[in-house]
mmCIF file of C-alpha atoms and ligand atoms in Angstrom:
data_model
loop_
_atom_site.group_PDB
_atom_site.id
_atom_site.type_symbol
_atom_site.label_atom_id
_atom_site.label_comp_id
_atom_site.label_asym_id
_atom_site.label_seq_id
_atom_site.Cartn_x
_atom_site.Cartn_y
_atom_site.Cartn_z
ATOM 1 C CA MET A 88 24.578 -10.138 34.125
ATOM 2 C CA ASP A 89 23.538 -13.760 33.972
ATOM 3 C CA ARG A 90 23.681 -14.387 30.276
ATOM 4 C CA GLU A 91 23.253 -18.057 29.469
ATOM 5 C CA ASN A 92 24.767 -19.818 26.522
ATOM 6 C CA THR A 93 21.936 -21.989 25.327
ATOM 7 C CA GLN A 94 22.929 -23.500 22.035
ATOM 8 C CA PRO A 95 19.949 -24.351 19.858
ATOM 9 C CA ALA A 96 18.907 -28.004 19.803
ATOM 10 C CA SER A 97 18.705 -27.989 16.019
ATOM 11 C CA ASN A 98 19.539 -25.570 13.251
ATOM 12 C CA ALA A 99 16.298 -25.990 11.387
ATOM 13 C CA GLY A 100 12.784 -24.866 12.090
ATOM 14 C CA ALA A 101 13.423 -22.908 15.287
ATOM 15 C CA LEU A 102 10.065 -21.785 16.678
ATOM 16 C CA ILE A 103 10.186 -18.550 18.663
ATOM 17 C CA LEU A 104 7.315 -16.953 20.555
ATOM 18 C CA GLY A 105 7.646 -13.145 20.567
ATOM 19 C CA ILE A 106 5.982 -10.865 23.128
ATOM 20 C CA GLU A 107 5.778 -7.057 22.823
ATOM 21 C CA THR A 108 4.206 -4.664 25.350
ATOM 22 C CA SER A 109 6.486 -1.601 25.327
ATOM 23 C CA CYS A 110 3.784 1.000 24.575
ATOM 24 C CA ASP A 111 0.095 0.676 23.720
ATOM 25 C CA GLU A 112 -0.048 -2.586 21.749
ATOM 26 C CA THR A 113 -0.263 -5.949 23.510
ATOM 27 C CA ALA A 114 1.246 -8.320 20.948
ATOM 28 C CA ALA A 115 2.362 -11.932 20.596
ATOM 29 C CA ALA A 116 3.571 -13.857 17.553
ATOM 30 C CA VAL A 117 5.061 -17.210 16.600
ATOM 31 C CA VAL A 118 7.796 -17.110 13.963
ATOM 32 C CA ARG A 119 9.610 -20.055 12.414
ATOM 33 C CA ASP A 120 13.278 -19.647 11.479
ATOM 34 C CA GLY A 121 13.180 -15.899 12.069
ATOM 35 C CA ARG A 122 11.242 -15.251 8.860
ATOM 36 C CA LYS A 123 8.062 -17.292 8.567
ATOM 37 C CA VAL A 124 5.302 -15.618 10.557
ATOM 38 C CA LEU A 125 2.872 -18.314 11.770
ATOM 39 C CA SER A 126 0.792 -15.870 13.802
ATOM 40 C CA ASN A 127 0.889 -12.163 14.619
ATOM 41 C CA VAL A 128 -1.726 -11.103 17.166
ATOM 42 C CA ILE A 129 -2.016 -7.442 18.175
ATOM 43 C CA ALA A 130 -4.494 -6.046 20.719
ATOM 44 C CA SER A 131 -4.451 -2.288 20.275
ATOM 45 C CA GLN A 132 -5.337 0.130 23.072
ATOM 46 C CA ILE A 133 -5.941 3.057 20.717
ATOM 47 C CA ASP A 134 -9.624 3.366 21.728
ATOM 48 C CA VAL A 135 -8.655 3.536 25.399
ATOM 49 C CA HIS A 136 -6.068 6.314 25.001
ATOM 50 C CA GLU A 137 -7.908 8.296 22.309
ATOM 51 C CA ALA A 138 -9.967 10.146 24.931
ATOM 52 C CA PHE A 139 -6.745 11.429 26.527
ATOM 53 C CA GLY A 140 -5.078 12.447 23.253
ATOM 54 C CA GLY A 141 -2.069 10.203 23.916
ATOM 55 C CA VAL A 142 -0.865 7.126 25.771
ATOM 56 C CA VAL A 143 -1.447 7.212 29.547
ATOM 57 C CA PRO A 144 1.293 4.923 30.963
ATOM 58 C CA GLU A 145 -0.611 3.609 33.988
ATOM 59 C CA ILE A 146 -3.693 2.788 31.915
ATOM 60 C CA ALA A 147 -1.480 1.096 29.312
ATOM 61 C CA SER A 148 0.043 -1.179 31.989
ATOM 62 C CA ARG A 149 -3.372 -2.179 33.307
ATOM 63 C CA HIS A 150 -4.639 -3.019 29.837
ATOM 64 C CA HIS A 151 -1.538 -5.067 29.034
ATOM 65 C CA LEU A 152 -2.169 -7.018 32.212
ATOM 66 C CA THR A 153 -5.729 -7.906 31.283
ATOM 67 C CA ALA A 154 -4.928 -8.630 27.615
ATOM 68 C CA ILE A 155 -1.600 -10.466 27.683
ATOM 69 C CA ASN A 156 -2.714 -14.020 28.532
ATOM 70 C CA GLY A 157 -5.422 -14.034 25.876
ATOM 71 C CA VAL A 158 -3.100 -12.526 23.255
ATOM 72 C CA VAL A 159 -0.346 -15.108 23.888
ATOM 73 C CA LYS A 160 -2.886 -17.930 23.811
ATOM 74 C CA ALA A 161 -4.366 -16.629 20.559
ATOM 75 C CA ALA A 162 -0.896 -16.437 18.962
ATOM 76 C CA LEU A 163 -0.172 -20.065 19.893
ATOM 77 C CA VAL A 164 -3.599 -21.308 18.749
ATOM 78 C CA GLU A 165 -3.397 -19.410 15.442
ATOM 79 C CA ALA A 166 0.068 -20.845 14.795
ATOM 80 C CA GLY A 167 -1.088 -24.351 15.775
ATOM 81 C CA ILE A 168 1.834 -24.611 18.180
ATOM 82 C CA THR A 169 1.939 -25.714 21.830
ATOM 83 C CA VAL A 170 4.265 -24.158 24.415
ATOM 84 C CA GLU A 171 6.199 -27.455 24.522
ATOM 85 C CA GLU A 172 6.965 -27.181 20.795
ATOM 86 C CA LEU A 173 8.530 -23.718 21.154
ATOM 87 C CA ASP A 174 12.324 -23.449 21.095
ATOM 88 C CA ALA A 175 12.534 -20.125 22.956
ATOM 89 C CA ILE A 176 10.587 -17.123 24.200
ATOM 90 C CA ALA A 177 11.623 -13.642 23.047
ATOM 91 C CA VAL A 178 10.365 -10.495 24.723
ATOM 92 C CA THR A 179 10.914 -6.739 24.503
ATOM 93 C CA LYS A 180 13.105 -5.781 27.484
ATOM 94 C CA GLY A 181 13.074 -2.018 26.702
ATOM 95 C CA PRO A 182 13.178 0.806 25.931
ATOM 96 C CA GLY A 183 9.561 1.738 26.549
ATOM 97 C CA LEU A 184 7.050 2.601 29.248
ATOM 98 C CA ILE A 185 8.520 0.734 32.189
ATOM 99 C CA GLY A 186 5.231 -0.542 33.631
ATOM 100 C CA ALA A 187 4.168 -1.727 30.185
ATOM 101 C CA VAL A 188 7.486 -3.473 29.409
ATOM 102 C CA LEU A 189 7.325 -5.236 32.795
ATOM 103 C CA ILE A 190 4.007 -6.938 31.974
ATOM 104 C CA GLY A 191 5.456 -8.578 28.846
ATOM 105 C CA LEU A 192 8.714 -9.429 30.571
ATOM 106 C CA ALA A 193 7.018 -11.020 33.599
ATOM 107 C CA THR A 194 4.819 -13.085 31.263
ATOM 108 C CA ALA A 195 7.792 -14.256 29.208
ATOM 109 C CA LYS A 196 9.795 -15.112 32.321
ATOM 110 C CA ALA A 197 6.937 -17.118 33.817
ATOM 111 C CA MET A 198 6.509 -19.043 30.565
ATOM 112 C CA ALA A 199 10.254 -19.631 30.187
ATOM 113 C CA PHE A 200 10.529 -20.845 33.781
ATOM 114 C CA ALA A 201 7.462 -23.100 33.643
ATOM 115 C CA SER A 202 8.413 -24.672 30.300
ATOM 116 C CA ASP A 203 12.189 -24.642 30.826
ATOM 117 C CA LYS A 204 12.778 -22.751 27.550
ATOM 118 C CA PRO A 205 15.455 -20.117 26.902
ATOM 119 C CA LEU A 206 14.448 -16.477 27.478
ATOM 120 C CA LEU A 207 15.608 -13.903 24.905
ATOM 121 C CA GLY A 208 15.493 -10.215 25.858
ATOM 122 C CA VAL A 209 15.101 -8.053 22.753
ATOM 123 C CA HIS A 210 15.884 -4.350 22.379
ATOM 124 C CA HIS A 211 12.735 -2.724 20.961
ATOM 125 C CA ILE A 212 14.650 -0.832 18.261
ATOM 126 C CA LYS A 213 16.468 -3.975 17.196
ATOM 127 C CA GLY A 214 13.000 -5.504 16.907
ATOM 128 C CA HIS A 215 11.898 -2.721 14.561
ATOM 129 C CA ILE A 216 15.050 -3.221 12.471
ATOM 130 C CA CYS A 217 14.412 -6.972 12.258
ATOM 131 C CA ALA A 218 10.883 -6.287 10.950
ATOM 132 C CA ALA A 219 12.589 -5.542 7.630
ATOM 133 C CA LEU A 220 13.892 -9.128 7.499
ATOM 134 C CA LEU A 221 10.464 -10.762 7.823
ATOM 135 C CA GLU A 222 9.536 -10.130 4.187
ATOM 136 C CA HIS A 223 13.038 -9.732 2.763
ATOM 137 C CA PRO A 224 14.727 -13.099 3.379
ATOM 138 C CA GLU A 225 17.820 -12.007 1.468
ATOM 139 C CA LEU A 226 18.429 -9.002 3.754
ATOM 140 C CA ALA A 227 21.490 -9.535 5.953
ATOM 141 C CA PRO A 228 24.020 -7.278 7.697
ATOM 142 C CA PRO A 229 25.778 -5.055 6.985
ATOM 143 C CA PHE A 230 23.088 -2.519 6.118
ATOM 144 C CA LEU A 231 21.880 0.938 7.119
ATOM 145 C CA ALA A 232 18.596 1.360 9.006
ATOM 146 C CA LEU A 233 16.496 4.486 9.382
ATOM 147 C CA VAL A 234 14.375 3.905 12.491
ATOM 148 C CA VAL A 235 11.405 6.288 12.668
ATOM 149 C CA SER A 236 8.861 5.741 15.419
ATOM 150 C CA GLY A 237 6.951 7.502 18.166
ATOM 151 C CA GLY A 238 9.912 7.302 20.519
ATOM 152 C CA HIS A 239 12.940 7.148 18.214
ATOM 153 C CA THR A 240 14.501 8.677 15.139
ATOM 154 C CA SER A 241 17.892 7.125 14.451
ATOM 155 C CA LEU A 242 20.230 6.133 11.674
ATOM 156 C CA VAL A 243 21.806 2.813 12.622
ATOM 157 C CA SER A 244 24.695 0.902 11.109
ATOM 158 C CA VAL A 245 23.664 -2.757 11.432
ATOM 159 C CA ARG A 246 26.682 -5.052 11.423
ATOM 160 C CA GLY A 247 25.249 -8.097 13.175
ATOM 161 C CA LEU A 248 22.060 -9.425 14.776
ATOM 162 C CA ALA A 249 23.421 -11.999 17.235
ATOM 163 C CA GLY A 250 23.105 -9.751 20.255
ATOM 164 C CA ASN A 251 26.850 -9.205 20.584
ATOM 165 C CA PRO A 252 28.423 -5.877 21.619
ATOM 166 C CA GLY A 253 29.148 -3.732 18.574
ATOM 167 C CA ASP A 254 26.424 -5.313 16.428
ATOM 168 C CA MET A 255 24.784 -1.942 15.983
ATOM 169 C CA ALA A 256 26.207 1.573 15.898
ATOM 170 C CA VAL A 257 24.002 4.651 16.069
ATOM 171 C CA LEU A 258 25.255 7.144 13.451
ATOM 172 C CA GLY A 259 22.741 9.854 14.310
ATOM 173 C CA SER A 260 19.699 10.338 16.521
ATOM 174 C CA THR A 261 17.131 12.959 17.405
ATOM 175 C CA ARG A 262 18.288 15.508 19.954
ATOM 176 C CA ASP A 263 14.721 16.196 21.119
ATOM 177 C CA ASP A 264 11.416 14.856 19.760
ATOM 178 C CA ALA A 265 11.081 11.734 17.653
ATOM 179 C CA VAL A 266 9.506 12.277 14.245
ATOM 180 C CA GLY A 267 6.435 10.186 15.205
ATOM 181 C CA GLU A 268 5.991 12.381 18.261
ATOM 182 C CA ALA A 269 6.042 15.454 15.978
ATOM 183 C CA TYR A 270 3.380 13.847 13.751
ATOM 184 C CA ASP A 271 1.221 13.158 16.813
ATOM 185 C CA LYS A 272 1.637 16.718 18.123
ATOM 186 C CA VAL A 273 0.851 18.317 14.761
ATOM 187 C CA ALA A 274 -2.279 16.146 14.597
ATOM 188 C CA ARG A 275 -3.252 17.449 18.019
ATOM 189 C CA ILE A 276 -2.642 21.085 16.972
ATOM 190 C CA LEU A 277 -4.890 20.506 13.961
ATOM 191 C CA GLY A 278 -7.517 18.738 16.090
ATOM 192 C CA LEU A 279 -7.189 15.471 14.171
ATOM 193 C CA GLY A 280 -7.087 13.158 17.194
ATOM 194 C CA TYR A 281 -4.860 10.275 18.258
ATOM 195 C CA PRO A 282 -2.821 8.555 16.915
ATOM 196 C CA GLY A 283 -1.880 11.425 14.709
ATOM 197 C CA GLY A 284 0.559 9.908 12.206
ATOM 198 C CA PRO A 285 -1.952 8.124 9.965
ATOM 199 C CA LYS A 286 -4.331 11.128 10.154
ATOM 200 C CA VAL A 287 -1.661 13.649 9.085
ATOM 201 C CA ASP A 288 -0.571 11.182 6.370
ATOM 202 C CA ALA A 289 -4.117 11.076 4.944
ATOM 203 C CA LEU A 290 -4.794 14.825 5.265
ATOM 204 C CA ALA A 291 -1.450 15.795 3.687
ATOM 205 C CA LYS A 292 -2.557 14.106 0.451
ATOM 206 C CA GLU A 293 -5.198 16.819 0.065
ATOM 207 C CA GLY A 294 -2.805 19.710 0.749
ATOM 208 C CA ASP A 295 -0.105 21.599 -1.141
ATOM 209 C CA PRO A 296 3.336 20.739 0.305
ATOM 210 C CA GLY A 297 4.738 24.020 -1.037
ATOM 211 C CA ALA A 298 2.010 26.341 0.288
ATOM 212 C CA ILE A 299 3.546 26.865 3.744
ATOM 213 C CA HIS A 300 7.270 26.666 4.321
ATOM 214 C CA PHE A 301 8.420 25.274 7.659
ATOM 215 C CA LYS A 302 12.076 25.383 8.667
ATOM 216 C CA ARG A 303 14.175 22.295 7.878
ATOM 217 C CA VAL A 304 15.976 22.069 11.226
ATOM 218 C CA MET A 305 19.613 20.923 11.190
ATOM 219 C CA LEU A 306 19.468 20.208 7.474
ATOM 220 C CA ASP A 307 22.649 22.084 6.662
ATOM 221 C CA GLU A 308 24.741 20.756 9.521
ATOM 222 C CA GLY A 309 27.268 18.017 8.829
ATOM 223 C CA SER A 310 25.871 15.954 11.708
ATOM 224 C CA LEU A 311 23.558 12.980 11.164
ATOM 225 C CA ASP A 312 21.509 14.006 14.221
ATOM 226 C CA PHE A 313 17.928 15.205 13.902
ATOM 227 C CA SER A 314 15.728 17.745 15.693
ATOM 228 C CA PHE A 315 11.953 17.862 15.334
ATOM 229 C CA SER A 316 10.803 19.981 18.264
ATOM 230 C CA GLY A 317 11.438 23.247 16.370
ATOM 231 C CA LEU A 318 9.327 22.004 13.453
ATOM 232 C CA LYS A 319 6.486 21.123 15.810
ATOM 233 C CA THR A 320 6.739 24.578 17.435
ATOM 234 C CA GLY A 321 6.837 26.192 13.976
ATOM 235 C CA VAL A 322 3.526 24.520 13.136
ATOM 236 C CA ALA A 323 1.993 25.577 16.481
ATOM 237 C CA ASN A 324 3.159 29.193 15.989
ATOM 238 C CA TYR A 325 1.818 29.316 12.431
ATOM 239 C CA VAL A 326 -1.612 28.005 13.444
ATOM 240 C CA ASN A 327 -1.833 30.273 16.522
ATOM 241 C CA SER A 328 -0.780 33.408 14.671
ATOM 242 C CA ARG A 329 -3.334 32.756 11.903
ATOM 243 C CA LYS A 330 -6.067 32.213 14.472
ATOM 244 C CA GLN A 331 -5.103 35.348 16.428
ATOM 245 C CA ALA A 332 -5.231 37.401 13.236
ATOM 246 C CA GLY A 333 -8.654 35.963 12.444
ATOM 247 C CA LEU A 334 -7.331 34.274 9.327
ATOM 248 C CA PRO A 335 -8.396 30.819 8.136
ATOM 249 C CA VAL A 336 -6.079 27.820 8.588
ATOM 250 C CA CYS A 337 -5.928 25.309 5.754
ATOM 251 C CA ALA A 338 -5.255 22.165 7.794
ATOM 252 C CA ALA A 339 -4.403 20.107 4.697
ATOM 253 C CA ASP A 340 -1.715 22.617 3.641
ATOM 254 C CA VAL A 341 -0.314 22.680 7.181
ATOM 255 C CA ALA A 342 -0.174 18.854 7.250
ATOM 256 C CA ALA A 343 1.444 18.725 3.781
ATOM 257 C CA GLY A 344 3.939 21.512 4.607
ATOM 258 C CA PHE A 345 4.914 19.896 7.910
ATOM 259 C CA GLN A 346 5.325 16.503 6.277
ATOM 260 C CA GLU A 347 7.419 17.910 3.440
ATOM 261 C CA ALA A 348 9.785 19.576 5.930
ATOM 262 C CA ALA A 349 10.127 16.384 7.999
ATOM 263 C CA LEU A 350 10.692 14.236 4.912
ATOM 264 C CA ASP A 351 13.282 16.617 3.445
ATOM 265 C CA VAL A 352 15.386 16.252 6.583
ATOM 266 C CA LEU A 353 14.888 12.483 6.919
ATOM 267 C CA SER A 354 15.777 11.780 3.310
ATOM 268 C CA ALA A 355 18.789 14.146 3.169
ATOM 269 C CA LYS A 356 20.332 12.714 6.345
ATOM 270 C CA THR A 357 19.674 9.137 5.213
ATOM 271 C CA CYS A 358 21.329 9.791 1.838
ATOM 272 C CA ALA A 359 24.317 11.328 3.637
ATOM 273 C CA ALA A 360 24.557 8.328 5.990
ATOM 274 C CA ALA A 361 24.362 5.881 3.066
ATOM 275 C CA ALA A 362 27.145 7.723 1.256
ATOM 276 C CA MET A 363 29.279 7.925 4.413
ATOM 277 C CA SER A 364 28.849 4.295 5.392
ATOM 278 C CA GLY A 365 29.179 2.954 1.863
ATOM 279 C CA TYR A 366 26.290 0.538 2.475
ATOM 280 C CA ASP A 367 24.211 -0.351 -0.555
ATOM 281 C CA THR A 368 21.160 -1.485 1.422
ATOM 282 C CA LEU A 369 18.720 0.568 3.504
ATOM 283 C CA ALA A 370 15.986 -0.659 5.842
ATOM 284 C CA LEU A 371 13.225 1.849 6.598
ATOM 285 C CA VAL A 372 11.513 0.759 9.808
ATOM 286 C CA GLY A 373 9.344 1.860 12.767
ATOM 287 C CA GLY A 374 5.793 3.193 12.957
ATOM 288 C CA VAL A 375 6.447 6.243 10.737
ATOM 289 C CA ALA A 376 7.759 3.896 8.004
ATOM 290 C CA ALA A 377 4.037 3.176 7.441
ATOM 291 C CA ASN A 378 3.758 6.753 6.114
ATOM 292 C CA SER A 379 2.815 6.711 2.426
ATOM 293 C CA ALA A 380 4.761 9.851 1.465
ATOM 294 C CA LEU A 381 7.934 8.704 3.260
ATOM 295 C CA ARG A 382 7.744 5.287 1.585
ATOM 296 C CA ALA A 383 7.304 6.868 -1.858
ATOM 297 C CA ARG A 384 10.109 9.394 -1.291
ATOM 298 C CA MET A 385 12.559 6.759 -0.051
ATOM 299 C CA GLU A 386 11.690 4.414 -2.903
ATOM 300 C CA ARG A 387 12.361 7.161 -5.453
ATOM 301 C CA GLU A 388 15.572 8.352 -3.876
ATOM 302 C CA SER A 389 17.057 4.937 -3.183
ATOM 303 C CA GLN A 390 16.410 3.967 -6.784
ATOM 304 C CA GLN A 391 18.241 7.086 -7.958
ATOM 305 C CA ALA A 392 21.156 6.372 -5.611
ATOM 306 C CA GLY A 393 21.359 2.684 -6.548
ATOM 307 C CA VAL A 394 20.575 1.664 -2.964
ATOM 308 C CA ARG A 395 18.412 -1.403 -2.285
ATOM 309 C CA LEU A 396 15.481 -0.463 -0.038
ATOM 310 C CA CYS A 397 13.661 -2.842 2.309
ATOM 311 C CA ILE A 398 10.470 -1.539 3.962
ATOM 312 C CA PRO A 399 8.205 -3.809 5.998
ATOM 313 C CA SER A 400 4.475 -3.982 5.252
ATOM 314 C CA PRO A 401 2.663 -1.379 7.399
ATOM 315 C CA VAL A 402 1.533 -4.029 9.923
ATOM 316 C CA TYR A 403 5.198 -4.820 10.672
ATOM 317 C CA CYS A 404 6.179 -1.109 10.819
ATOM 318 C CA THR A 405 4.091 -0.284 13.884
ATOM 319 C CA ASP A 406 4.635 -2.225 17.114
ATOM 320 C CA ASN A 407 4.185 -5.985 16.730
ATOM 321 C CA ALA A 408 5.652 -9.163 18.194
ATOM 322 C CA ALA A 409 6.730 -10.870 14.955
ATOM 323 C CA MET A 410 9.646 -8.413 14.821
ATOM 324 C CA VAL A 411 10.556 -9.359 18.410
ATOM 325 C CA ALA A 412 10.486 -13.084 17.596
ATOM 326 C CA CYS A 413 12.651 -12.439 14.520
ATOM 327 C CA ALA A 414 15.215 -10.477 16.548
ATOM 328 C CA GLY A 415 15.143 -13.144 19.256
ATOM 329 C CA TYR A 416 15.791 -15.844 16.657
ATOM 330 C CA PHE A 417 19.227 -14.437 15.795
ATOM 331 C CA GLN A 418 20.162 -14.191 19.482
ATOM 332 C CA TYR A 419 18.966 -17.772 20.000
ATOM 333 C CA MET A 420 20.951 -19.123 17.042
ATOM 334 C CA ALA A 421 24.064 -17.396 18.404
ATOM 335 C CA GLY A 422 23.516 -18.964 21.830
ATOM 336 C CA ASN A 423 22.851 -15.592 23.427
ATOM 337 C CA ALA A 424 19.975 -16.335 25.784
ATOM 338 C CA ASP A 425 19.237 -14.394 28.973
ATOM 339 C CA GLY A 426 18.732 -15.585 32.540
ATOM 340 C CA LEU A 427 15.521 -15.143 34.517
ATOM 341 C CA SER A 428 16.978 -12.130 36.335
ATOM 342 C CA LEU A 429 16.728 -10.121 33.076
ATOM 343 C CA ASP A 430 15.469 -6.637 33.926
ATOM 344 C CA ALA A 431 13.167 -4.260 32.095
ATOM 345 C CA ALA A 432 14.579 -0.830 31.218
ATOM 346 C CA ALA A 433 12.760 2.365 30.264
ATOM 347 C CA ALA A 434 15.895 3.635 28.506
ATOM 348 C CA LEU A 435 18.370 1.255 26.934
ATOM 349 C CA PRO A 436 21.272 1.928 24.575
ATOM 350 C CA LEU A 437 21.193 -0.037 21.332
HETATM 351 O O1 LIG B 1456 6.836 2.059 16.153
HETATM 352 P P1 LIG B 1456 5.588 2.554 16.763
HETATM 353 O O2 LIG B 1456 4.342 1.729 16.587
HETATM 354 O O3 LIG B 1456 5.763 2.759 18.304
HETATM 355 C C1 LIG B 1456 6.954 3.237 18.857
HETATM 356 O O4 LIG B 1456 7.880 2.426 19.043
HETATM 357 O O5 LIG B 1456 6.984 4.460 19.093
HETATM 358 O O6 LIG B 1456 5.380 4.020 16.193
HETATM 359 C C2 LIG B 1456 4.262 4.767 16.517
HETATM 360 C C3 LIG B 1456 4.364 6.097 15.801
HETATM 361 C C4 LIG B 1456 3.289 7.084 16.232
HETATM 362 O O7 LIG B 1456 3.899 8.327 16.492
HETATM 363 C C5 LIG B 1456 2.380 7.144 15.020
HETATM 364 O O8 LIG B 1456 1.713 8.382 14.887
HETATM 365 C C6 LIG B 1456 3.376 6.921 13.894
HETATM 366 O O9 LIG B 1456 4.227 5.917 14.381
HETATM 367 N N1 LIG B 1456 2.722 6.492 12.646
HETATM 368 C C7 LIG B 1456 2.719 7.225 11.515
HETATM 369 C C8 LIG B 1456 1.949 6.522 10.572
HETATM 370 N N2 LIG B 1456 1.506 5.362 11.170
HETATM 371 C C9 LIG B 1456 1.998 5.366 12.438
HETATM 372 N N3 LIG B 1456 3.311 8.408 11.231
HETATM 373 C C10 LIG B 1456 3.122 8.918 10.004
HETATM 374 N N4 LIG B 1456 2.370 8.308 9.054
HETATM 375 C C11 LIG B 1456 1.777 7.117 9.290
HETATM 376 N N5 LIG B 1456 1.051 6.525 8.329
HETATM 377 ZN ZN1 LIG B 1457 7.994 0.722 18.417
#
């Protein structure tokens, strides 16, 4: 590993360009001092993948390739910053779709090489966690993070952000599907389209969360791990059996019942993790943190438990590059820059 110790030139006003391409958003952002977002440009590929009902990796890579230069340029122009004025370039190094991650990484490397700026490889999940810092300047480790996205569902003990070993410890993780994946699959079962999370969120508001009971998987176990594939299958079985019997399916009740089951498990495990860790601060991050019912539930329960809750605005919950620049900032300030041989990784431990 060729990790370079590049101490920052100054302690004030560090300008970091962030680049994110791990899934279906091509994103670039300029952030000052890890908190002040000067620009946050996101080119979404949702329209492209909608026809397929999910992200097609090869198509995602090709679209990143055509979009990335324009997105980076737009982020710099919007921020009123030139490449020369940047202090460092941060980029998602994984986990994610490997072809997609590589486009962002190759772009960041080329820019770092051409401008002789430090390169900062950021773990995508650390990026999501750092999204909570963008609008909560007082938030600092140690704290507990519940990361809920399309690829991950984890409870993380955050002890540091410098990029040092032991900064983060995963207390519990999904053993199968991520909760966002379950949302997307339930949306598909109900014929709501892609991406499913926001559609299930909206439809659930019209349904009765108590009308259909779905199993709360692993709720009673002492473990902080999650499992969402059984819940997804439970929804599929319910809908199929109703259809086979010629009975109507109330999609809003299914959406509300599914969501209630998922939220019961997420909130119970998070409360248990908070009690176990003794942390008094919780960050709720990742794409599913944009969910209105989850936000409301966590706000209510953290208030009751006397835990301070930090949730990013929805635009910083789903994939974006401001979170990557923020995460990169802490690595930069600690002198933890990467060399140009930094590799992309589809799977990467936190
Ligand atoms: O963090 P993210 O943008 O990408 C990953 O790193 O996976 O998360 C995307 C996931 C998708 O599964 C999407 O359906 C879900 O977040 N999502 C939502 C909502 N908005 C996005 N899930 C539930 N309710 C929402 N409002
Ligand atoms: Zn993500």
